Amino acid sequence: RPIVGGAVVGAIGVATPAALGSGHGAILLALSPQFAATALIAIAVLKITAASVSLGSGFRGGLFFASLMVGALIGRCYGDFTSWIDFGTHAQPVTMAVVGMTALGTGIVGAPMSMTFLALEMTGDFGIALAAFVASLIVTIVVRETFGYSFATWRFHLRGETIRGPHDVGWMRDLTAGSMMRLEVP
């Protein structure tokens, strides 16, 4: 599985290097007006495919920032598409990129407040942070009602942890003062 998965991800990387890695550099594409929405959707689909193949092949990690990148790309495309419909006002593509980033990040990580504060830290704009918060809450409700818990929590379940969310993280029940103390003090 790792060989086949690596070959598929490598082929995706040949098609577009923006779909490889965590996406730190590629997230800037969502903020750049020079890229068309169709190109951004193609990159998002390839990134989703690469992340899925990577996880299915047994590789770990890379979902947090990948979710931010894909959410930003989809949000930016939504902002672009609203300019095609005449409602009188149009969504700002960069604002929608931040809102999309926080919404999808919340669905994957399951931390609406953290994602909202990330949006506030990035922009310094309370209006955008409020929109990101509302989107994060909607995603949290949808994910909880349809799936039960976030993708990150599901991955804990695969490892044998029985948690429902961040408040149930198992290391707290195993943490004792004795386990934190050093025994070999001179």
XYZ file of C-alpha atoms in Angstrom:
186
model
C 0.000 0.000 0.000
C 2.712 2.578 0.768
C 4.391 1.988 -2.598
C 1.159 2.383 -4.564
C 0.089 5.338 -2.430
C 3.451 7.016 -2.862
C 3.277 6.514 -6.627
C -0.215 8.033 -6.819
C 0.748 11.004 -4.645
C 3.917 11.426 -6.712
C 1.873 11.481 -9.918
C -0.389 14.130 -8.400
C 2.733 16.109 -7.481
C 3.946 15.956 -11.063
C 0.572 17.323 -12.213
C 0.633 20.150 -9.684
C 3.225 20.607 -6.918
C 0.710 22.797 -5.058
C -1.158 19.620 -4.018
C 1.877 18.174 -2.233
C 3.089 18.755 1.289
C 1.125 20.525 3.954
C 0.113 23.417 1.712
C 1.846 26.307 3.453
C 2.937 27.807 0.149
C -0.159 26.806 -1.785
C -2.556 28.519 0.612
C -1.265 31.800 -0.768
C -2.918 30.843 -4.068
C -6.288 31.337 -2.393
C -5.355 34.904 -1.574
C -3.959 35.744 -4.999
C -6.413 37.249 -7.499
C -4.397 36.025 -10.478
C -5.634 32.426 -10.191
C -8.980 31.466 -11.683
C -11.578 29.659 -9.573
C -11.458 26.614 -11.857
C -7.710 26.234 -11.279
C -8.213 26.549 -7.519
C -10.954 23.899 -7.551
C -8.654 21.563 -9.491
C -5.904 22.079 -6.899
C -8.398 21.471 -4.063
C -9.617 18.221 -5.655
C -6.053 17.035 -6.199
C -5.113 17.948 -2.601
C -8.130 16.041 -1.246
C -7.192 13.064 -3.417
C -3.538 13.178 -2.332
C -4.465 13.410 1.366
C -6.990 10.567 1.042
C -4.557 8.307 -0.793
C -1.837 9.159 1.716
C -4.031 8.266 4.698
C -5.390 5.174 2.986
C -1.837 4.009 2.282
C -0.921 4.125 5.943
C 0.889 7.441 6.108
C 0.101 9.733 9.028
C -0.363 13.423 9.582
C -0.764 16.386 7.325
C -4.491 16.910 7.726
C -4.610 20.076 9.813
C -2.966 22.428 7.369
C -4.302 20.492 4.397
C -7.814 21.191 5.679
C -6.953 24.874 6.041
C -5.616 24.961 2.493
C -8.581 23.172 0.918
C -11.040 25.272 2.925
C -9.310 28.474 1.819
C -9.374 27.383 -1.824
C -13.055 26.439 -1.691
C -13.941 29.618 0.191
C -12.098 31.737 -2.359
C -13.947 29.973 -5.190
C -17.251 30.660 -3.433
C -16.313 34.330 -3.205
C -15.494 34.358 -6.920
C -18.748 32.617 -7.842
C -20.854 35.166 -5.947
C -19.636 37.823 -8.366
C -21.406 35.959 -11.190
C -24.813 36.359 -9.515
C -26.229 39.827 -9.139
C -27.534 40.175 -5.583
C -26.379 43.756 -5.215
C -23.424 42.833 -3.000
C -20.735 40.270 -3.548
C -18.682 38.287 -1.074
C -15.054 39.316 -0.877
C -12.997 36.378 -2.158
C -10.213 36.801 0.410
C -12.743 37.031 3.250
C -14.462 33.900 1.999
C -11.064 32.174 1.818
C -10.542 32.833 5.535
C -14.101 31.780 6.401
C -13.792 28.608 4.299
C -10.455 27.849 5.909
C -11.858 28.087 9.423
C -15.021 26.156 8.554
C -13.264 23.161 6.994
C -10.561 23.260 9.655
C -13.281 23.006 12.285
C -14.796 19.974 10.572
C -11.440 18.195 10.547
C -9.978 19.277 13.881
C -13.176 19.926 15.829
C -12.054 23.173 17.465
C -14.347 26.067 16.479
C -12.872 28.569 18.922
C -9.300 27.796 17.887
C -10.187 28.208 14.235
C -11.992 31.482 14.968
C -9.000 32.845 16.841
C -6.782 31.744 13.967
C -8.939 33.807 11.602
C -8.794 36.776 13.978
C -5.031 36.472 14.294
C -4.602 36.290 10.509
C -6.818 39.231 9.668
C -7.155 41.381 12.777
C -10.744 41.978 11.634
C -13.526 41.206 14.114
C -16.124 41.118 11.324
C -14.282 38.371 9.496
C -13.689 36.563 12.797
C -17.420 36.714 13.537
C -18.246 35.286 10.105
C -15.630 32.580 10.673
C -17.135 31.816 14.092
C -20.644 31.450 12.668
C -19.358 29.194 9.886
C -17.389 27.135 12.420
C -20.446 26.681 14.618
C -22.559 25.586 11.654
C -19.904 23.079 10.610
C -19.607 21.803 14.187
C -23.347 21.167 14.366
C -23.480 19.528 10.938
C -20.501 17.268 11.685
C -21.851 16.274 15.112
C -25.327 15.533 13.757
C -24.190 13.611 10.681
C -20.992 11.908 11.800
C -20.883 12.284 15.576
C -17.422 13.788 16.030
C -14.606 15.427 14.109
C -12.236 13.610 11.784
C -9.391 14.027 14.277
C -11.495 12.392 17.002
C -12.323 9.548 14.615
C -8.603 8.963 14.120
C -8.236 8.649 17.903
C -10.976 5.999 17.791
C -8.955 4.075 15.214
C -6.054 4.022 17.683
C -8.258 2.586 20.425
C -9.075 5.744 22.389
C -12.693 6.074 23.476
C -13.213 9.815 23.348
C -16.118 11.894 22.098
C -14.240 15.159 21.789
C -11.368 17.265 23.085
C -12.802 17.281 26.621
C -12.329 13.508 26.866
C -8.667 13.246 25.947
C -7.398 10.165 27.734
C -4.065 11.396 29.034
C -5.800 13.413 31.737
C -7.158 10.316 33.443
C -3.698 8.712 33.403
C -1.825 11.788 34.659
C -0.722 11.543 38.269
C 1.701 13.548 40.356
C 3.889 10.460 40.683
C 4.169 9.998 36.926
C 5.323 13.605 36.560
C 8.027 13.449 39.258
C 11.598 12.490 38.541
C 12.752 9.555 40.612
C 16.502 9.815 39.954
C 17.133 13.125 41.738
C 20.758 13.289 43.035
